[in-house]
Short mmCIF file of C-alpha atoms in Angstrom, two decimals:
data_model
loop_
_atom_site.label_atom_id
_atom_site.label_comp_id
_atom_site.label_asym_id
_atom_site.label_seq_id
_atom_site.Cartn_x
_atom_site.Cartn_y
_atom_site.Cartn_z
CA UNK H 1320 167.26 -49.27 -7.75
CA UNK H 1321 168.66 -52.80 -7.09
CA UNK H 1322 166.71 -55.20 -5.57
CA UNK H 1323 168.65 -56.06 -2.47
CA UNK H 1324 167.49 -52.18 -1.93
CA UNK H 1325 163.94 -54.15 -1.48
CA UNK H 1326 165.09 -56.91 0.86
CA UNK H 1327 165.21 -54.84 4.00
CA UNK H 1328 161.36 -53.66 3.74
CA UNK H 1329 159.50 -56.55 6.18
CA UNK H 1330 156.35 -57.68 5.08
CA UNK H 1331 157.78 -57.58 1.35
CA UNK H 1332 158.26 -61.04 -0.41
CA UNK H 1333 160.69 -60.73 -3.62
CA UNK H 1334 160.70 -64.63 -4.23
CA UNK H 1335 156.84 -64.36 -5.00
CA UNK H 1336 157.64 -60.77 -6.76
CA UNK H 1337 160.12 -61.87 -8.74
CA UNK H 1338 158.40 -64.97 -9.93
CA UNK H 1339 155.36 -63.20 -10.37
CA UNK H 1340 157.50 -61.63 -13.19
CA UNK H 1341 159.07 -64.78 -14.34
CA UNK H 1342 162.35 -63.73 -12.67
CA UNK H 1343 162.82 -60.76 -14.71
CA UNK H 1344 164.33 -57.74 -12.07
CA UNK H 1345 163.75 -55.06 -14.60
CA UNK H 1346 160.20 -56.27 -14.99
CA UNK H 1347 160.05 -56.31 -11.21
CA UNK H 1348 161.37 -52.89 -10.67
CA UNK H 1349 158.74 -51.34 -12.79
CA UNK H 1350 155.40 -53.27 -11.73
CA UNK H 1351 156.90 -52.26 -8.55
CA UNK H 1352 157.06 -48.87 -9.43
CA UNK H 1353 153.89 -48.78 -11.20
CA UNK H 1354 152.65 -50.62 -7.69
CA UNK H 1355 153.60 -47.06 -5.80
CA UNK H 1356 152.63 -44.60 -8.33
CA UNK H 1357 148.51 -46.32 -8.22
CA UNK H 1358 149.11 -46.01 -4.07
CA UNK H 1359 149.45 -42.79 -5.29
CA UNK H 1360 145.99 -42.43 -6.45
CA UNK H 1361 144.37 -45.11 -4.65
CA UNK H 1362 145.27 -43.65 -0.62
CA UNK H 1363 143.02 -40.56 -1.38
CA UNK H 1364 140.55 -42.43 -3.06
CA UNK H 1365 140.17 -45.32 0.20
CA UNK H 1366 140.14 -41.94 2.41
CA UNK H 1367 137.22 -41.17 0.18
CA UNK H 1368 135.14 -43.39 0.41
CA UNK H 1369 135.60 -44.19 4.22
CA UNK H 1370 135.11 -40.58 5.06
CA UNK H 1371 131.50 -40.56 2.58
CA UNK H 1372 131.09 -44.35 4.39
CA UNK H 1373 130.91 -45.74 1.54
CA UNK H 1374 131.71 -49.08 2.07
CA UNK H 1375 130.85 -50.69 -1.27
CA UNK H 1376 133.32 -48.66 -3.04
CA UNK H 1377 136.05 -48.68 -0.22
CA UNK H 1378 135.14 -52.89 -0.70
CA UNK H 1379 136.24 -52.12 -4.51
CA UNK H 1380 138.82 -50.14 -4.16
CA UNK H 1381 140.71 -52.65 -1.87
CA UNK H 1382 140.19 -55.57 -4.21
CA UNK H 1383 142.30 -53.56 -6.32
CA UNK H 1384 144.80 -52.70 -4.18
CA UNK H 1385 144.77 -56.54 -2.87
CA UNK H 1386 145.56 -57.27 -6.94
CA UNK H 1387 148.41 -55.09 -7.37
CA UNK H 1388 149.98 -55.87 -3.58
CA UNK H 1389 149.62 -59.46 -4.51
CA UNK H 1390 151.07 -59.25 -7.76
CA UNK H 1391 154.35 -57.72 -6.18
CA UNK H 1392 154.62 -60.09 -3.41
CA UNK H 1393 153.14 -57.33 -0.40
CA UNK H 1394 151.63 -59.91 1.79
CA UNK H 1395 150.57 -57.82 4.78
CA UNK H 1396 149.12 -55.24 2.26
CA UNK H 1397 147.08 -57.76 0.16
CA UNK H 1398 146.20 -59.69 3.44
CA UNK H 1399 144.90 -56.17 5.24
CA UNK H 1400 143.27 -55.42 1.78
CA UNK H 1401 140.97 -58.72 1.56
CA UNK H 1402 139.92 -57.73 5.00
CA UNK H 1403 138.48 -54.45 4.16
CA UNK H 1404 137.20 -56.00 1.18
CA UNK H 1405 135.36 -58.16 2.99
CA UNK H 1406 134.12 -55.75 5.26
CA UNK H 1407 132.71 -53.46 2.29
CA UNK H 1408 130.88 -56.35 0.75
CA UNK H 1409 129.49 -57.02 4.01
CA UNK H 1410 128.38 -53.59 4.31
CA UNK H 1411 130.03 -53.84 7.86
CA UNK H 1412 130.89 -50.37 9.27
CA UNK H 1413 132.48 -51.87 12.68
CA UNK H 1414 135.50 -53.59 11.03
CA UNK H 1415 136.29 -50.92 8.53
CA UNK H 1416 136.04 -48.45 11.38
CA UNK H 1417 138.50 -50.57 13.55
CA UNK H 1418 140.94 -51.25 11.08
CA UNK H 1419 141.12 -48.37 8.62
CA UNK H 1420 143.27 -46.28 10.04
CA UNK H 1421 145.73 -48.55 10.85
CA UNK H 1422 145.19 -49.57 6.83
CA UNK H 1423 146.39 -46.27 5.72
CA UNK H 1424 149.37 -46.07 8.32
CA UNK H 1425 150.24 -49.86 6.38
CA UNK H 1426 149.58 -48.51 2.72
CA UNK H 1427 151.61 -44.81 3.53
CA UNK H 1428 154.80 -46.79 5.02
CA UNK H 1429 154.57 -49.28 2.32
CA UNK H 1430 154.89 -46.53 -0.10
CA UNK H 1431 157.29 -44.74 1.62
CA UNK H 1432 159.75 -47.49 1.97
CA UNK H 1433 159.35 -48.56 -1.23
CA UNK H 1434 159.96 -44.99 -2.74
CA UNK H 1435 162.91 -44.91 -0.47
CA UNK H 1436 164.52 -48.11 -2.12
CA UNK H 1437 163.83 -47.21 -5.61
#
């Protein structure tokens, strides 16, 4: 994987990647890939807890997800992430029920593009 493989994926900032890794590419290319392996686990586990309505735990789960998206400069997944986050701490059905599938379809592109350039 090179990084310029990363560039093309919108919604994906390497500057705040990078320096999120003081500047180290190698470091970036495995938090990276460490950041797609946990979608891995976390999708099914979101799916979970929306389908039980659970909205505590969904709240959890996307504060972690926020973390990691965050960490690897995925602004429209850590932004869409606090939002659910909110919404589970709130308790508040309506919004995760408006925006969760469009969540997924975010996280599962994500994922796949990012699998794609590594």
């Amino acid at each position: 994987m090179t990084i310029a493989a990363l560039q093309s994926i919108d919604g994906l900032d390497l500057k705040t990647g990078l320096t999120n890794c003081m500047d180290d590419e190698q470091l970036y290319k495995d938090v990276i890939s460490m950041f797609v392996i946990q979608l891995d686990q976390d999708i099914p586990m979101v799916r979970q807890f929306y389908n039980t309505q659970d909205w505590i735990g969904l709240g959890k789960a996307c504060h972690g997800i926020k973390g990691a998206a965050a960490s690897v400069g995925a602004h429209i997944v850590q932004d869409a992430s606090a939002e659910l986050e909110k919404a589970g701490k709130e308790n508040n059905g309506d919004v995760i029920n408006s925006q969760f599938e469009q969540y997924i379809v975010l996280l599962e592109s994500f994922k796949a593009q990012i699998s794609a350039a590594i």
